[in-house]
Amino acid sequence: MPVNSFDDYPMSWKPDLSTLTGPKYTALAELLERDIKSGKLKAGTKLPPQRELADFLDLNPSTIYKTYRLCGQKGLLCTSVGNGTYVSSDAAADPVLLCGKEDPRMIEMGAIVPFVTCNQIVKEYTELMMKRPDALNLFSYGAPEGTLRQRKAGVAWLQKSVQESSDQEAAFYTDTEHIVLAAAGQNGITAALGACFETNDKIGTEPMTYPGVKTAAKLFGIHLLPVRSHDHELTEEGIRYAAQSENIKGLYVIPDYQNPTSHTMSLETRKMIAAVAAEENLLVIEDGINSLLAEVPLPPIASFAPEQVIHISSLSKTVSPGLRTAFVHVPDRFRERLVTALYSMNICVPPLLATVSAALIEDGAADRILAERKKGIMERNRIVDQILEGFVVPSGSTSPLRLVQLPHFFTGKSFEICAGQAGVEVYGAERFFVGNRTPEKTVRISVTTPPSAEILTEGLERLQVLLRQ
């Protein structure tokens, strides 16, 4: 029997064990998951302390510990040292952010997909590859880390950010021994998490972050922890506290046109992260998916701490998402593990796509595509700024995504639903939050996904009507 009486005691969760079968902790975890996903337990709810709940249920505290840990590995709960256990802000949010709806009435502005006109050049290069005498080899297996030619192309592509940077003193140099190929950025992120971290490890992120890293972390039972920030910039105090008090093992950051805030990290913050990562022995996964879209790219964090950073540069947003090619700079101590992880996941990057990617970079065609994409994004952002003036958060002119501030009577989720009813797909802040904070009243929109400026304009005007109600 419980030691204390709970008849009138306020507890946020009082589960009924009478109908549960099987091992107590798994049955209790399933019940907790149901209560969270059904909305019975709201995001941000603080759960009872483990000993208190164990006393109420007349169970061993270790059973509650295992229940909370199991749900935490699924991303449903977040725990902060000294603060307790909370329902995650995004526990009931759909983590999949990808086009797939075939409703012709829906204007897609949720998933971020580059406009397709530049794919004509990719198509032409692919046709040339198919006419080569050795074209049949492009449908065989390739090297798990990519061929020497492909890795040389990766070196050239990664060092573009150095060549175009405004800070030539912070040069980022890599070579073919430190480059491996992945099947696009998401694949590289997932491989890095699986290769370099263990189950129950903690990784610090920005308070709102790319949902793809959240789904990947869940696969391995890795916990994401929001690091304190100021004006969308991680702080040194926040990182050190997370390292020393929360025992994070690494950081995941998107320094350029961060998803979903569209913020670009300052040079000072990049240097600070590199210095703190070296001092605290943190591995930084630097997602450079949007870095080369910047008007004047800043040096990556890897410039300042190449042995502490896995830097991922994908062609998805800059050249073509269908190429499924990413170049990953990896420090010596992690290279073998990362190659093994990529081999386990892919065997290899498809040789046809990797060869086309290398040819586009070697011939300068990738540069032309990148320039055309940046020009098109600038034109579209002018439309966004004009129609959503007063609501859209300022960002760089070449950002492929924008954050929209909502009137007080909306939440991100409720606006997402209303926008869908108006025929526009957008994504509410709830999908991006890490931890237990109340999500901001914002939504993320894609600048690039509508197939034309006219359709983009129509979608924005529908959103404007909702915002000005």
Short mmCIF file of N, CA and C in Angstrom, two decimals, residues 104-265:
data_model
loop_
_atom_site.label_atom_id
_atom_site.label_comp_id
_atom_site.label_asym_id
_atom_site.label_seq_id
_atom_site.Cartn_x
_atom_site.Cartn_y
_atom_site.Cartn_z
N PRO A 104 -4.50 19.06 -55.60
CA PRO A 104 -4.12 20.20 -56.45
C PRO A 104 -4.58 21.54 -55.89
N ARG A 105 -5.50 21.52 -54.92
CA ARG A 105 -5.98 22.77 -54.34
C ARG A 105 -5.05 23.28 -53.25
N MET A 106 -4.11 22.46 -52.81
CA MET A 106 -3.23 22.82 -51.70
C MET A 106 -1.94 23.44 -52.24
N ILE A 107 -1.63 24.64 -51.75
CA ILE A 107 -0.35 25.29 -52.09
C ILE A 107 0.66 24.87 -51.03
N GLU A 108 1.68 24.16 -51.44
CA GLU A 108 2.67 23.63 -50.51
C GLU A 108 3.68 24.73 -50.15
N MET A 109 3.66 25.14 -48.88
CA MET A 109 4.65 26.08 -48.35
C MET A 109 5.18 25.59 -47.01
N GLY A 110 5.02 24.28 -46.77
CA GLY A 110 5.53 23.69 -45.55
C GLY A 110 6.89 23.09 -45.78
N ALA A 111 6.95 22.01 -46.53
CA ALA A 111 8.23 21.39 -46.87
C ALA A 111 9.06 22.35 -47.71
N ILE A 112 10.37 22.34 -47.52
CA ILE A 112 11.28 23.24 -48.24
C ILE A 112 11.90 22.47 -49.41
N VAL A 113 11.43 22.76 -50.60
CA VAL A 113 11.89 22.08 -51.81
C VAL A 113 12.31 23.13 -52.83
N PRO A 114 13.54 23.07 -53.36
CA PRO A 114 13.96 24.05 -54.36
C PRO A 114 13.10 23.97 -55.62
N PHE A 115 12.89 25.13 -56.27
CA PHE A 115 12.13 25.12 -57.51
C PHE A 115 12.86 24.30 -58.57
N VAL A 116 12.09 23.69 -59.46
CA VAL A 116 12.61 22.61 -60.30
C VAL A 116 13.29 23.08 -61.58
N THR A 117 13.22 24.37 -61.92
CA THR A 117 13.74 24.80 -63.22
C THR A 117 15.22 24.48 -63.39
N CYS A 118 15.99 24.58 -62.31
CA CYS A 118 17.43 24.32 -62.41
C CYS A 118 17.75 22.84 -62.65
N ASN A 119 16.76 21.98 -62.45
CA ASN A 119 17.00 20.55 -62.67
C ASN A 119 17.24 20.22 -64.13
N GLN A 120 16.96 21.17 -65.03
CA GLN A 120 17.23 20.92 -66.44
C GLN A 120 18.71 20.66 -66.67
N ILE A 121 19.57 21.42 -66.01
CA ILE A 121 21.02 21.21 -66.14
C ILE A 121 21.41 19.85 -65.58
N VAL A 122 20.83 19.48 -64.44
CA VAL A 122 21.11 18.18 -63.83
C VAL A 122 20.68 17.06 -64.78
N LYS A 123 19.54 17.22 -65.41
CA LYS A 123 19.04 16.23 -66.37
C LYS A 123 20.01 16.07 -67.54
N GLU A 124 20.53 17.19 -68.06
CA GLU A 124 21.46 17.13 -69.19
C GLU A 124 22.75 16.41 -68.81
N TYR A 125 23.26 16.68 -67.62
CA TYR A 125 24.49 16.01 -67.18
C TYR A 125 24.24 14.51 -66.96
N THR A 126 23.09 14.17 -66.46
CA THR A 126 22.76 12.75 -66.27
C THR A 126 22.70 12.04 -67.61
N GLU A 127 22.12 12.68 -68.61
CA GLU A 127 22.06 12.07 -69.95
C GLU A 127 23.45 11.87 -70.52
N LEU A 128 24.36 12.82 -70.27
CA LEU A 128 25.74 12.66 -70.74
C LEU A 128 26.42 11.47 -70.06
N MET A 129 26.18 11.31 -68.76
CA MET A 129 26.75 10.18 -68.03
C MET A 129 26.27 8.86 -68.63
N MET A 130 25.02 8.81 -69.05
CA MET A 130 24.44 7.58 -69.56
C MET A 130 25.02 7.19 -70.92
N LYS A 131 25.65 8.12 -71.61
CA LYS A 131 26.24 7.85 -72.93
C LYS A 131 27.69 7.41 -72.83
N ARG A 132 28.26 7.42 -71.64
CA ARG A 132 29.66 7.01 -71.49
C ARG A 132 29.81 5.52 -71.73
N PRO A 133 30.98 5.09 -72.22
CA PRO A 133 31.20 3.65 -72.46
C PRO A 133 31.07 2.79 -71.19
N ASP A 134 31.41 3.39 -70.05
CA ASP A 134 31.36 2.64 -68.79
C ASP A 134 30.07 2.91 -68.01
N ALA A 135 29.02 3.34 -68.70
CA ALA A 135 27.78 3.74 -68.02
C ALA A 135 27.17 2.61 -67.19
N LEU A 136 27.38 1.36 -67.61
CA LEU A 136 26.78 0.25 -66.86
C LEU A 136 27.34 0.17 -65.44
N ASN A 137 28.59 0.64 -65.25
CA ASN A 137 29.19 0.61 -63.92
C ASN A 137 28.49 1.57 -62.94
N LEU A 138 27.78 2.54 -63.49
CA LEU A 138 27.08 3.49 -62.65
C LEU A 138 25.88 2.88 -61.94
N PHE A 139 25.56 1.64 -62.30
CA PHE A 139 24.45 0.94 -61.66
C PHE A 139 24.94 -0.23 -60.81
N SER A 140 26.23 -0.19 -60.49
CA SER A 140 26.81 -1.22 -59.63
C SER A 140 27.06 -0.62 -58.25
N TYR A 141 27.80 -1.34 -57.40
CA TYR A 141 28.15 -0.83 -56.09
C TYR A 141 29.33 0.14 -56.23
N GLY A 142 29.42 1.08 -55.27
CA GLY A 142 30.54 2.00 -55.22
C GLY A 142 31.22 1.93 -53.88
N ALA A 143 32.27 2.75 -53.70
CA ALA A 143 32.99 2.79 -52.43
C ALA A 143 32.09 3.40 -51.35
N PRO A 144 32.06 2.83 -50.14
CA PRO A 144 31.18 3.35 -49.08
C PRO A 144 31.41 4.83 -48.80
N GLU A 145 32.67 5.29 -48.87
CA GLU A 145 32.95 6.69 -48.56
C GLU A 145 33.02 7.56 -49.81
N GLY A 146 32.77 6.97 -51.00
CA GLY A 146 32.88 7.71 -52.25
C GLY A 146 34.23 7.49 -52.90
N THR A 147 34.29 7.66 -54.22
CA THR A 147 35.55 7.50 -54.94
C THR A 147 36.44 8.72 -54.70
N LEU A 148 37.71 8.60 -55.09
CA LEU A 148 38.65 9.71 -54.94
C LEU A 148 38.15 10.92 -55.72
N ARG A 149 37.66 10.70 -56.94
CA ARG A 149 37.15 11.82 -57.74
C ARG A 149 35.98 12.52 -57.04
N GLN A 150 35.09 11.74 -56.49
CA GLN A 150 33.92 12.32 -55.81
C GLN A 150 34.33 13.07 -54.56
N ARG A 151 35.31 12.54 -53.84
CA ARG A 151 35.76 13.23 -52.63
C ARG A 151 36.52 14.51 -52.97
N LYS A 152 37.25 14.52 -54.10
CA LYS A 152 37.90 15.75 -54.54
C LYS A 152 36.87 16.82 -54.86
N ALA A 153 35.78 16.41 -55.49
CA ALA A 153 34.70 17.35 -55.76
C ALA A 153 34.12 17.87 -54.45
N GLY A 154 34.03 16.99 -53.45
CA GLY A 154 33.54 17.41 -52.14
C GLY A 154 34.44 18.44 -51.49
N VAL A 155 35.76 18.25 -51.61
CA VAL A 155 36.70 19.23 -51.06
C VAL A 155 36.48 20.59 -51.72
N ALA A 156 36.37 20.58 -53.05
CA ALA A 156 36.16 21.84 -53.78
C ALA A 156 34.86 22.51 -53.36
N TRP A 157 33.82 21.73 -53.15
CA TRP A 157 32.52 22.30 -52.79
C TRP A 157 32.54 22.87 -51.37
N LEU A 158 33.15 22.15 -50.44
CA LEU A 158 33.22 22.63 -49.06
C LEU A 158 34.05 23.91 -48.96
N GLN A 159 35.10 24.00 -49.76
CA GLN A 159 35.98 25.16 -49.64
C GLN A 159 35.46 26.38 -50.40
N LYS A 160 34.30 26.24 -51.06
CA LYS A 160 33.68 27.41 -51.66
C LYS A 160 33.32 28.44 -50.60
N SER A 161 32.90 27.96 -49.43
CA SER A 161 32.53 28.88 -48.36
C SER A 161 33.73 29.70 -47.91
N VAL A 162 34.94 29.13 -48.05
CA VAL A 162 36.16 29.86 -47.70
C VAL A 162 36.46 30.89 -48.78
N GLN A 163 36.35 30.48 -50.03
CA GLN A 163 36.68 31.37 -51.14
C GLN A 163 35.76 32.58 -51.19
N GLU A 164 34.49 32.40 -50.79
CA GLU A 164 33.53 33.49 -50.86
C GLU A 164 33.37 34.21 -49.53
N SER A 165 34.08 33.75 -48.50
CA SER A 165 33.90 34.30 -47.16
C SER A 165 34.48 35.71 -47.06
N SER A 166 33.87 36.48 -46.16
CA SER A 166 34.37 37.83 -45.89
C SER A 166 35.52 37.80 -44.88
N ASP A 167 35.81 36.66 -44.29
CA ASP A 167 36.86 36.53 -43.28
C ASP A 167 37.89 35.52 -43.78
N GLN A 168 38.84 36.00 -44.56
CA GLN A 168 39.81 35.09 -45.17
C GLN A 168 40.80 34.53 -44.15
N GLU A 169 40.88 35.14 -42.97
CA GLU A 169 41.79 34.64 -41.96
C GLU A 169 41.28 33.34 -41.34
N ALA A 170 39.96 33.11 -41.46
CA ALA A 170 39.36 31.91 -40.84
C ALA A 170 39.13 30.86 -41.91
N ALA A 171 40.18 30.46 -42.58
CA ALA A 171 40.05 29.52 -43.68
C ALA A 171 39.74 28.12 -43.16
N PHE A 172 38.85 27.43 -43.88
CA PHE A 172 38.52 26.05 -43.54
C PHE A 172 39.15 25.15 -44.60
N TYR A 173 40.15 24.38 -44.20
CA TYR A 173 40.84 23.50 -45.14
C TYR A 173 40.54 22.05 -44.78
N THR A 174 40.17 21.29 -45.79
CA THR A 174 39.98 19.87 -45.62
C THR A 174 40.62 19.17 -46.81
N ASP A 175 40.62 17.86 -46.83
CA ASP A 175 41.21 17.12 -47.95
C ASP A 175 40.45 15.82 -48.12
N THR A 176 40.84 15.05 -49.12
CA THR A 176 40.10 13.83 -49.44
C THR A 176 40.17 12.78 -48.35
N GLU A 177 41.14 12.87 -47.46
CA GLU A 177 41.23 11.92 -46.35
C GLU A 177 40.22 12.22 -45.25
N HIS A 178 39.67 13.42 -45.28
CA HIS A 178 38.71 13.82 -44.25
C HIS A 178 37.31 14.03 -44.80
N ILE A 179 37.09 13.66 -46.06
CA ILE A 179 35.78 13.80 -46.68
C ILE A 179 35.19 12.42 -46.96
N VAL A 180 33.93 12.24 -46.60
CA VAL A 180 33.19 11.04 -47.00
C VAL A 180 31.86 11.50 -47.59
N LEU A 181 31.27 10.65 -48.42
CA LEU A 181 29.99 10.98 -49.05
C LEU A 181 28.85 10.33 -48.27
N ALA A 182 27.74 11.05 -48.19
CA ALA A 182 26.52 10.52 -47.60
C ALA A 182 25.38 10.72 -48.59
N ALA A 183 24.31 9.95 -48.39
CA ALA A 183 23.14 10.07 -49.28
C ALA A 183 22.27 11.22 -48.79
N ALA A 184 22.78 12.45 -48.96
CA ALA A 184 22.14 13.71 -48.57
C ALA A 184 22.35 13.99 -47.08
N GLY A 185 21.96 15.20 -46.69
CA GLY A 185 22.26 15.69 -45.35
C GLY A 185 21.62 14.88 -44.24
N GLN A 186 20.35 14.50 -44.40
CA GLN A 186 19.67 13.73 -43.36
C GLN A 186 20.40 12.42 -43.10
N ASN A 187 20.87 11.78 -44.15
CA ASN A 187 21.62 10.54 -44.03
C ASN A 187 22.93 10.77 -43.27
N GLY A 188 23.59 11.89 -43.56
CA GLY A 188 24.84 12.21 -42.86
C GLY A 188 24.61 12.49 -41.39
N ILE A 189 23.53 13.21 -41.06
CA ILE A 189 23.19 13.50 -39.67
C ILE A 189 22.92 12.20 -38.91
N THR A 190 22.09 11.34 -39.50
CA THR A 190 21.73 10.09 -38.84
C THR A 190 22.96 9.22 -38.61
N ALA A 191 23.83 9.14 -39.62
CA ALA A 191 25.05 8.34 -39.48
C ALA A 191 25.96 8.91 -38.40
N ALA A 192 26.08 10.22 -38.34
CA ALA A 192 26.93 10.85 -37.32
C ALA A 192 26.41 10.57 -35.92
N LEU A 193 25.10 10.66 -35.73
CA LEU A 193 24.52 10.36 -34.42
C LEU A 193 24.77 8.91 -34.04
N GLY A 194 24.52 7.99 -34.97
CA GLY A 194 24.69 6.58 -34.68
C GLY A 194 26.13 6.17 -34.46
N ALA A 195 27.06 6.83 -35.16
CA ALA A 195 28.47 6.45 -35.09
C ALA A 195 29.17 7.04 -33.87
N CYS A 196 28.77 8.24 -33.46
CA CYS A 196 29.57 8.99 -32.50
C CYS A 196 28.95 9.13 -31.12
N PHE A 197 27.71 8.67 -30.96
CA PHE A 197 27.04 8.81 -29.67
C PHE A 197 26.42 7.49 -29.25
N GLU A 198 26.10 7.39 -27.96
CA GLU A 198 25.53 6.17 -27.39
C GLU A 198 24.08 6.43 -26.96
N THR A 199 23.33 5.33 -26.78
CA THR A 199 21.98 5.43 -26.24
C THR A 199 22.01 6.15 -24.89
N ASN A 200 21.06 7.06 -24.72
CA ASN A 200 20.91 7.89 -23.51
C ASN A 200 21.89 9.05 -23.43
N ASP A 201 22.77 9.21 -24.43
CA ASP A 201 23.59 10.42 -24.48
C ASP A 201 22.69 11.63 -24.70
N LYS A 202 23.18 12.79 -24.28
CA LYS A 202 22.47 14.05 -24.50
C LYS A 202 23.25 14.92 -25.48
N ILE A 203 22.51 15.57 -26.36
CA ILE A 203 23.11 16.49 -27.33
C ILE A 203 22.36 17.82 -27.23
N GLY A 204 23.10 18.91 -27.15
CA GLY A 204 22.50 20.22 -27.08
C GLY A 204 22.12 20.74 -28.47
N THR A 205 21.00 21.45 -28.53
CA THR A 205 20.55 22.06 -29.78
C THR A 205 20.02 23.46 -29.49
N GLU A 206 19.75 24.19 -30.54
CA GLU A 206 19.01 25.44 -30.39
C GLU A 206 17.60 25.11 -29.91
N PRO A 207 16.92 26.04 -29.22
CA PRO A 207 15.59 25.74 -28.67
C PRO A 207 14.58 25.29 -29.72
N MET A 208 14.67 25.81 -30.92
CA MET A 208 13.89 25.29 -32.05
C MET A 208 14.89 24.76 -33.07
N THR A 209 14.63 23.55 -33.56
CA THR A 209 15.60 22.96 -34.47
C THR A 209 14.92 22.10 -35.52
N TYR A 210 15.71 21.67 -36.47
CA TYR A 210 15.27 20.86 -37.61
C TYR A 210 14.66 19.54 -37.12
N PRO A 211 13.41 19.24 -37.46
CA PRO A 211 12.78 18.00 -36.98
C PRO A 211 13.50 16.72 -37.41
N GLY A 212 14.23 16.78 -38.50
CA GLY A 212 14.95 15.59 -38.96
C GLY A 212 15.97 15.09 -37.96
N VAL A 213 16.61 16.01 -37.23
CA VAL A 213 17.58 15.56 -36.22
C VAL A 213 16.84 14.96 -35.03
N LYS A 214 15.61 15.40 -34.79
CA LYS A 214 14.83 14.84 -33.68
C LYS A 214 14.41 13.40 -33.99
N THR A 215 13.96 13.15 -35.21
CA THR A 215 13.58 11.78 -35.56
C THR A 215 14.79 10.86 -35.57
N ALA A 216 15.93 11.37 -36.03
CA ALA A 216 17.15 10.55 -36.04
C ALA A 216 17.61 10.24 -34.62
N ALA A 217 17.54 11.23 -33.74
CA ALA A 217 17.96 11.00 -32.35
C ALA A 217 17.08 9.94 -31.68
N LYS A 218 15.79 9.97 -31.99
CA LYS A 218 14.89 8.97 -31.41
C LYS A 218 15.26 7.56 -31.82
N LEU A 219 15.76 7.38 -33.03
CA LEU A 219 16.15 6.04 -33.49
C LEU A 219 17.19 5.41 -32.57
N PHE A 220 18.07 6.26 -32.03
CA PHE A 220 19.18 5.75 -31.22
C PHE A 220 18.97 5.98 -29.73
N GLY A 221 17.81 6.49 -29.34
CA GLY A 221 17.58 6.77 -27.92
C GLY A 221 18.45 7.88 -27.40
N ILE A 222 18.78 8.83 -28.26
CA ILE A 222 19.60 9.98 -27.87
C ILE A 222 18.67 11.13 -27.49
N HIS A 223 18.99 11.84 -26.41
CA HIS A 223 18.14 12.91 -25.92
C HIS A 223 18.66 14.26 -26.42
N LEU A 224 17.77 15.07 -26.96
CA LEU A 224 18.12 16.43 -27.36
C LEU A 224 17.73 17.39 -26.25
N LEU A 225 18.62 18.32 -25.96
CA LEU A 225 18.44 19.26 -24.85
C LEU A 225 18.56 20.68 -25.39
N PRO A 226 17.57 21.54 -25.13
CA PRO A 226 17.69 22.93 -25.60
C PRO A 226 18.75 23.67 -24.80
N VAL A 227 19.62 24.36 -25.49
CA VAL A 227 20.67 25.15 -24.85
C VAL A 227 20.21 26.61 -24.80
N ARG A 228 20.47 27.26 -23.68
CA ARG A 228 20.03 28.65 -23.53
C ARG A 228 20.61 29.52 -24.64
N SER A 229 19.76 30.39 -25.16
CA SER A 229 20.18 31.26 -26.25
C SER A 229 19.67 32.67 -26.01
N HIS A 230 20.21 33.60 -26.76
CA HIS A 230 19.78 35.00 -26.70
C HIS A 230 19.73 35.54 -28.12
N ASP A 231 18.56 36.03 -28.52
CA ASP A 231 18.37 36.53 -29.88
C ASP A 231 18.77 35.48 -30.91
N HIS A 232 18.34 34.25 -30.67
CA HIS A 232 18.58 33.12 -31.57
C HIS A 232 20.06 32.73 -31.67
N GLU A 233 20.89 33.18 -30.73
CA GLU A 233 22.31 32.81 -30.71
C GLU A 233 22.58 32.01 -29.44
N LEU A 234 23.20 30.85 -29.58
CA LEU A 234 23.61 30.09 -28.41
C LEU A 234 24.57 30.91 -27.57
N THR A 235 24.47 30.79 -26.26
CA THR A 235 25.36 31.54 -25.37
C THR A 235 26.43 30.64 -24.79
N GLU A 236 27.56 31.23 -24.46
CA GLU A 236 28.64 30.46 -23.86
C GLU A 236 28.20 29.89 -22.52
N GLU A 237 27.48 30.70 -21.73
CA GLU A 237 27.02 30.22 -20.43
C GLU A 237 26.07 29.03 -20.60
N GLY A 238 25.20 29.11 -21.61
CA GLY A 238 24.27 28.02 -21.85
C GLY A 238 24.96 26.73 -22.23
N ILE A 239 25.96 26.83 -23.10
CA ILE A 239 26.69 25.63 -23.53
C ILE A 239 27.47 25.03 -22.36
N ARG A 240 28.16 25.87 -21.60
CA ARG A 240 28.96 25.36 -20.49
C ARG A 240 28.05 24.73 -19.43
N TYR A 241 26.91 25.36 -19.16
CA TYR A 241 25.99 24.76 -18.18
C TYR A 241 25.51 23.40 -18.67
N ALA A 242 25.14 23.31 -19.96
CA ALA A 242 24.66 22.04 -20.51
C ALA A 242 25.74 20.97 -20.46
N ALA A 243 26.99 21.38 -20.67
CA ALA A 243 28.10 20.41 -20.63
C ALA A 243 28.43 19.97 -19.22
N GLN A 244 28.45 20.90 -18.29
CA GLN A 244 28.91 20.59 -16.94
C GLN A 244 27.79 20.09 -16.02
N SER A 245 26.56 20.58 -16.23
CA SER A 245 25.46 20.19 -15.35
C SER A 245 24.54 19.14 -15.97
N GLU A 246 24.34 19.23 -17.28
CA GLU A 246 23.45 18.28 -17.95
C GLU A 246 24.22 17.16 -18.65
N ASN A 247 25.54 17.29 -18.72
CA ASN A 247 26.41 16.25 -19.27
C ASN A 247 26.12 15.97 -20.75
N ILE A 248 25.90 17.04 -21.53
CA ILE A 248 25.76 16.81 -22.97
C ILE A 248 27.10 16.37 -23.54
N LYS A 249 27.03 15.57 -24.60
CA LYS A 249 28.23 15.05 -25.25
C LYS A 249 28.55 15.78 -26.55
N GLY A 250 27.59 16.57 -27.03
CA GLY A 250 27.82 17.25 -28.30
C GLY A 250 26.78 18.31 -28.54
N LEU A 251 26.89 18.96 -29.70
CA LEU A 251 25.96 19.99 -30.14
C LEU A 251 25.55 19.71 -31.58
N TYR A 252 24.30 20.06 -31.91
CA TYR A 252 23.85 20.07 -33.29
C TYR A 252 23.40 21.49 -33.61
N VAL A 253 23.98 22.09 -34.65
CA VAL A 253 23.64 23.47 -34.99
C VAL A 253 23.52 23.62 -36.51
N ILE A 254 22.69 24.58 -36.91
CA ILE A 254 22.57 25.00 -38.31
C ILE A 254 22.98 26.47 -38.33
N PRO A 255 24.20 26.80 -38.70
CA PRO A 255 24.67 28.18 -38.53
C PRO A 255 24.09 29.17 -39.54
N ASP A 256 23.69 28.70 -40.71
CA ASP A 256 23.24 29.61 -41.76
C ASP A 256 21.78 29.34 -42.12
N TYR A 257 20.97 30.40 -42.07
CA TYR A 257 19.53 30.29 -42.33
C TYR A 257 18.96 29.11 -41.56
N GLN A 258 19.10 29.23 -40.24
CA GLN A 258 18.73 28.14 -39.34
C GLN A 258 17.27 27.74 -39.55
N ASN A 259 17.02 26.46 -39.48
CA ASN A 259 15.69 25.91 -39.66
C ASN A 259 15.09 25.63 -38.28
N PRO A 260 14.05 26.38 -37.85
CA PRO A 260 13.10 27.14 -38.66
C PRO A 260 13.20 28.66 -38.56
N THR A 261 14.17 29.21 -37.81
CA THR A 261 14.13 30.64 -37.52
C THR A 261 14.64 31.50 -38.67
N SER A 262 15.38 30.93 -39.60
CA SER A 262 16.06 31.61 -40.72
C SER A 262 17.20 32.50 -40.24
N HIS A 263 17.61 32.37 -38.98
CA HIS A 263 18.67 33.20 -38.43
C HIS A 263 20.04 32.72 -38.90
N THR A 264 20.96 33.67 -39.13
CA THR A 264 22.34 33.34 -39.47
C THR A 264 23.23 33.67 -38.27
N MET A 265 23.96 32.68 -37.83
CA MET A 265 24.81 32.80 -36.64
C MET A 265 25.96 33.77 -36.88
#
